[in-house]
PDB file of C-alpha atoms in Angstrom:
ATOM      1  CA  UNK U  21      10.776 -27.901  10.436  1.00 55.00           C
ATOM      2  CA  UNK U  22       9.025 -25.188  12.419  1.00 70.00           C
ATOM      3  CA  UNK U  23       6.916 -25.501  15.576  1.00 70.00           C
ATOM      4  CA  UNK U  24       3.633 -25.891  13.673  1.00 69.00           C
ATOM      5  CA  UNK U  25       5.044 -28.826  11.714  1.00 75.00           C
ATOM      6  CA  UNK U  26       6.195 -30.541  14.915  1.00 85.00           C
ATOM      7  CA  UNK U  27       2.720 -30.068  16.427  1.00 84.00           C
ATOM      8  CA  UNK U  28       1.148 -31.611  13.341  1.00 81.00           C
ATOM      9  CA  UNK U  29       3.626 -34.482  13.467  1.00 85.00           C
ATOM     10  CA  UNK U  30       2.746 -35.073  17.135  1.00 87.00           C
ATOM     11  CA  UNK U  31      -0.959 -35.088  16.237  1.00 85.00           C
ATOM     12  CA  UNK U  32      -0.305 -37.638  13.498  1.00 85.00           C
ATOM     13  CA  UNK U  33       1.738 -39.808  15.849  1.00 87.00           C
ATOM     14  CA  UNK U  34      -1.025 -39.604  18.461  1.00 87.00           C
ATOM     15  CA  UNK U  35      -3.636 -40.576  15.865  1.00 85.00           C
ATOM     16  CA  UNK U  36      -1.553 -43.560  14.752  1.00 85.00           C
ATOM     17  CA  UNK U  37      -0.984 -44.620  18.355  1.00 87.00           C
ATOM     18  CA  UNK U  38      -4.728 -44.344  19.070  1.00 86.00           C
ATOM     19  CA  UNK U  39      -5.466 -46.437  15.971  1.00 83.00           C
ATOM     20  CA  UNK U  40      -3.104 -49.136  17.226  1.00 85.00           C
ATOM     21  CA  UNK U  41      -4.774 -49.140  20.639  1.00 85.00           C
ATOM     22  CA  UNK U  42      -8.404 -48.866  19.489  1.00 84.00           C
ATOM     23  CA  UNK U  43      -8.243 -51.041  16.411  1.00 81.00           C
ATOM     24  CA  UNK U  44      -9.380 -50.675  12.840  1.00 80.00           C
ATOM     25  CA  UNK U  45     -13.043 -49.951  13.649  1.00 83.00           C
ATOM     26  CA  UNK U  46     -12.099 -46.414  14.780  1.00 82.00           C
ATOM     27  CA  UNK U  47      -9.715 -45.764  11.886  1.00 83.00           C
ATOM     28  CA  UNK U  48     -12.081 -43.573   9.823  1.00 85.00           C
ATOM     29  CA  UNK U  49     -13.017 -41.470  12.863  1.00 86.00           C
ATOM     30  CA  UNK U  50      -9.343 -40.954  13.719  1.00 84.00           C
ATOM     31  CA  UNK U  51      -8.481 -40.028  10.129  1.00 86.00           C
ATOM     32  CA  UNK U  52     -11.427 -37.610   9.980  1.00 87.00           C
ATOM     33  CA  UNK U  53     -10.331 -36.028  13.245  1.00 87.00           C
ATOM     34  CA  UNK U  54      -6.765 -35.616  11.991  1.00 86.00           C
ATOM     35  CA  UNK U  55      -7.936 -34.170   8.659  1.00 88.00           C
ATOM     36  CA  UNK U  56     -10.172 -31.710  10.493  1.00 89.00           C
ATOM     37  CA  UNK U  57      -7.134 -30.470  12.443  1.00 86.00           C
ATOM     38  CA  UNK U  58      -5.187 -30.111   9.192  1.00 87.00           C
ATOM     39  CA  UNK U  59      -8.114 -28.185   7.659  1.00 90.00           C
ATOM     40  CA  UNK U  60      -8.191 -25.858  10.660  1.00 89.00           C
ATOM     41  CA  UNK U  61      -4.464 -25.268  10.328  1.00 88.00           C
ATOM     42  CA  UNK U  62      -4.803 -24.476   6.603  1.00 90.00           C
ATOM     43  CA  UNK U  63      -7.820 -22.213   7.206  1.00 91.00           C
ATOM     44  CA  UNK U  64      -5.890 -20.294   9.845  1.00 89.00           C
ATOM     45  CA  UNK U  65      -2.907 -19.832   7.536  1.00 90.00           C
ATOM     46  CA  UNK U  66      -5.109 -18.663   4.656  1.00 93.00           C
ATOM     47  CA  UNK U  67      -7.006 -16.285   6.937  1.00 94.00           C
ATOM     48  CA  UNK U  68      -3.765 -14.746   8.219  1.00 93.00           C
ATOM     49  CA  UNK U  69      -2.484 -14.327   4.664  1.00 94.00           C
ATOM     50  CA  UNK U  70      -5.726 -12.708   3.481  1.00 94.00           C
ATOM     51  CA  UNK U  71      -5.760 -10.340   6.462  1.00 94.00           C
ATOM     52  CA  UNK U  72      -2.137  -9.359   5.803  1.00 94.00           C
ATOM     53  CA  UNK U  73      -2.777  -8.713   2.099  1.00 93.00           C
ATOM     54  CA  UNK U  74      -5.907  -6.711   2.925  1.00 92.00           C
ATOM     55  CA  UNK U  75      -3.956  -4.596   5.407  1.00 92.00           C
ATOM     56  CA  UNK U  76      -1.221  -4.029   2.807  1.00 91.00           C
ATOM     57  CA  UNK U  77      -3.801  -2.910   0.255  1.00 89.00           C
ATOM     58  CA  UNK U  78      -5.373  -0.532   2.768  1.00 88.00           C
ATOM     59  CA  UNK U  79      -1.978   0.949   3.580  1.00 87.00           C
ATOM     60  CA  UNK U  80      -1.175   1.375  -0.108  1.00 84.00           C
ATOM     61  CA  UNK U  81      -4.535   3.030  -0.760  1.00 82.00           C
ATOM     62  CA  UNK U  82      -4.033   5.339   2.222  1.00 80.00           C
ATOM     63  CA  UNK U  83      -0.573   6.337   0.979  1.00 77.00           C
ATOM     64  CA  UNK U  84      -1.891   7.004  -2.527  1.00 71.00           C
ATOM     65  CA  UNK U  85      -4.772   9.162  -1.289  1.00 68.00           C
ATOM     66  CA  UNK U  86      -2.594  11.401   0.886  1.00 61.00           C
ATOM     67  CA  UNK U  87      -1.238  14.610  -0.523  1.00 53.00           C
ATOM     68  CA  UNK U  88       2.546  14.688  -0.816  1.00 52.00           C
ATOM     69  CA  UNK U  89       2.857  17.429   1.800  1.00 53.00           C
ATOM     70  CA  UNK U  90       0.102  18.118   4.255  1.00 52.00           C
ATOM     71  CA  UNK U  91       1.856  21.375   5.223  1.00 56.00           C
ATOM     72  CA  UNK U  92       1.072  23.069   1.887  1.00 64.00           C
ATOM     73  CA  UNK U  93      -1.869  25.154   2.997  1.00 75.00           C
ATOM     74  CA  UNK U  94      -3.812  27.680   0.983  1.00 78.00           C
ATOM     75  CA  UNK U  95      -1.973  30.470   2.797  1.00 82.00           C
ATOM     76  CA  UNK U  96       1.423  29.130   1.788  1.00 83.00           C
ATOM     77  CA  UNK U  97       0.379  28.878  -1.851  1.00 82.00           C
ATOM     78  CA  UNK U  98      -1.138  32.359  -1.760  1.00 85.00           C
ATOM     79  CA  UNK U  99       2.005  33.714  -0.106  1.00 87.00           C
ATOM     80  CA  UNK U 100       4.183  32.102  -2.758  1.00 88.00           C
ATOM     81  CA  UNK U 101       2.117  33.770  -5.492  1.00 86.00           C
ATOM     82  CA  UNK U 102       2.340  37.185  -3.807  1.00 90.00           C
ATOM     83  CA  UNK U 103       6.109  36.879  -3.299  1.00 91.00           C
ATOM     84  CA  UNK U 104       6.643  35.865  -6.920  1.00 91.00           C
ATOM     85  CA  UNK U 105       4.617  38.873  -8.133  1.00 89.00           C
ATOM     86  CA  UNK U 106       6.476  41.243  -5.794  1.00 92.00           C
ATOM     87  CA  UNK U 107       9.815  39.920  -7.038  1.00 91.00           C
ATOM     88  CA  UNK U 108       8.572  40.134 -10.630  1.00 91.00           C
ATOM     89  CA  UNK U 109       8.718  43.953 -10.530  1.00 92.00           C
ATOM     90  CA  UNK U 110      12.477  44.329  -9.903  1.00 92.00           C
ATOM     91  CA  UNK U 111      13.280  41.312 -12.089  1.00 91.00           C
ATOM     92  CA  UNK U 112      11.305  42.868 -14.935  1.00 92.00           C
ATOM     93  CA  UNK U 113      13.100  46.172 -14.455  1.00 93.00           C
ATOM     94  CA  UNK U 114      16.533  44.564 -14.408  1.00 92.00           C
ATOM     95  CA  UNK U 115      15.772  42.200 -17.309  1.00 90.00           C
ATOM     96  CA  UNK U 116      14.217  44.978 -19.412  1.00 90.00           C
ATOM     97  CA  UNK U 117      16.942  47.503 -18.574  1.00 92.00           C
ATOM     98  CA  UNK U 118      19.882  45.203 -19.263  1.00 92.00           C
ATOM     99  CA  UNK U 119      18.565  42.920 -21.992  1.00 91.00           C
ATOM    100  CA  UNK U 120      15.664  44.987 -23.330  1.00 93.00           C
ATOM    101  CA  UNK U 121      12.822  42.840 -24.706  1.00 93.00           C
ATOM    102  CA  UNK U 122      14.743  39.512 -24.677  1.00 93.00           C
ATOM    103  CA  UNK U 123      15.837  40.180 -21.090  1.00 93.00           C
ATOM    104  CA  UNK U 124      12.252  40.926 -20.070  1.00 93.00           C
ATOM    105  CA  UNK U 125      11.032  37.721 -21.735  1.00 94.00           C
ATOM    106  CA  UNK U 126      13.719  35.660 -19.982  1.00 94.00           C
ATOM    107  CA  UNK U 127      12.805  37.217 -16.603  1.00 93.00           C
ATOM    108  CA  UNK U 128       9.120  36.402 -17.045  1.00 94.00           C
ATOM    109  CA  UNK U 129       9.867  32.897 -18.300  1.00 95.00           C
ATOM    110  CA  UNK U 130      11.820  32.361 -15.076  1.00 93.00           C
ATOM    111  CA  UNK U 131       8.937  33.686 -12.966  1.00 93.00           C
ATOM    112  CA  UNK U 132       6.393  31.529 -14.784  1.00 93.00           C
ATOM    113  CA  UNK U 133       8.714  28.515 -14.593  1.00 92.00           C
ATOM    114  CA  UNK U 134       9.111  28.827 -10.814  1.00 91.00           C
ATOM    115  CA  UNK U 135       5.336  29.086 -10.388  1.00 89.00           C
ATOM    116  CA  UNK U 136       4.716  26.088 -12.651  1.00 88.00           C
ATOM    117  CA  UNK U 137       7.192  23.983 -10.664  1.00 87.00           C
ATOM    118  CA  UNK U 138       5.513  25.048  -7.407  1.00 86.00           C
ATOM    119  CA  UNK U 139       2.063  24.193  -8.784  1.00 83.00           C
ATOM    120  CA  UNK U 140       3.267  20.780  -9.985  1.00 82.00           C
ATOM    121  CA  UNK U 141       4.872  20.075  -6.612  1.00 82.00           C
ATOM    122  CA  UNK U 142       1.779  20.932  -4.586  1.00 78.00           C
ATOM    123  CA  UNK U 143      -0.670  19.306  -7.026  1.00 76.00           C
ATOM    124  CA  UNK U 144       0.757  16.020  -8.328  1.00 73.00           C
ATOM    125  CA  UNK U 145      -0.887  14.920 -11.543  1.00 74.00           C
ATOM    126  CA  UNK U 146      -1.799  18.504 -12.466  1.00 74.00           C
ATOM    127  CA  UNK U 147       0.101  18.439 -15.748  1.00 74.00           C
ATOM    128  CA  UNK U 148       0.306  14.672 -16.320  1.00 71.00           C
ATOM    129  CA  UNK U 149      -2.293  12.013 -16.791  1.00 59.00           C
ATOM    130  CA  UNK U 150      -3.913  10.867 -13.613  1.00 54.00           C
ATOM    131  CA  UNK U 151      -3.654   7.216 -12.757  1.00 54.00           C
ATOM    132  CA  UNK U 152      -6.776   5.319 -13.641  1.00 52.00           C
ATOM    133  CA  UNK U 153      -8.262   3.728 -10.552  1.00 50.00           C
ATOM    134  CA  UNK U 154      -8.952   0.054 -10.670  1.00 49.00           C
ATOM    135  CA  UNK U 155     -12.527  -1.078 -10.786  1.00 49.00           C
ATOM    136  CA  UNK U 156     -11.685  -4.355  -9.172  1.00 49.00           C
ATOM    137  CA  UNK U 157      -9.150  -4.419  -6.313  1.00 49.00           C
ATOM    138  CA  UNK U 158      -8.744  -8.192  -6.568  1.00 51.00           C
ATOM    139  CA  UNK U 159      -7.145  -8.127  -9.997  1.00 47.00           C
ATOM    140  CA  UNK U 160      -3.361  -8.190 -10.095  1.00 42.00           C
TER     141      UNK U 160
END
């Protein structure tokens, strides 16, 4: 039994004691008073629960709307593209010189693969289906 239950029990005991002292003519008023206190207690509990769930939904929505890394700026993406193109020249030369056409294809597949992984990391949902947003937030 927690503290709120003991308070409610005390209120009930006080109402019963008042009924004994005042008589049956005040019984309905005492019962109404006690039920009003119970209603207030229930309303408070429901309000706290609704506020908590609303806050949880707001936090979830805020997490979903954020980008995975706020540090991925346009400059970083541009720099990554430049570096991959600069490195493509010696990789193409080595791949073409050692493996001829298949070596060149493998080198460029590696370059394209690295850039695709980078694009997918900085833009989630770029290659997959985007999550459909709910029309009604109250549905579970």
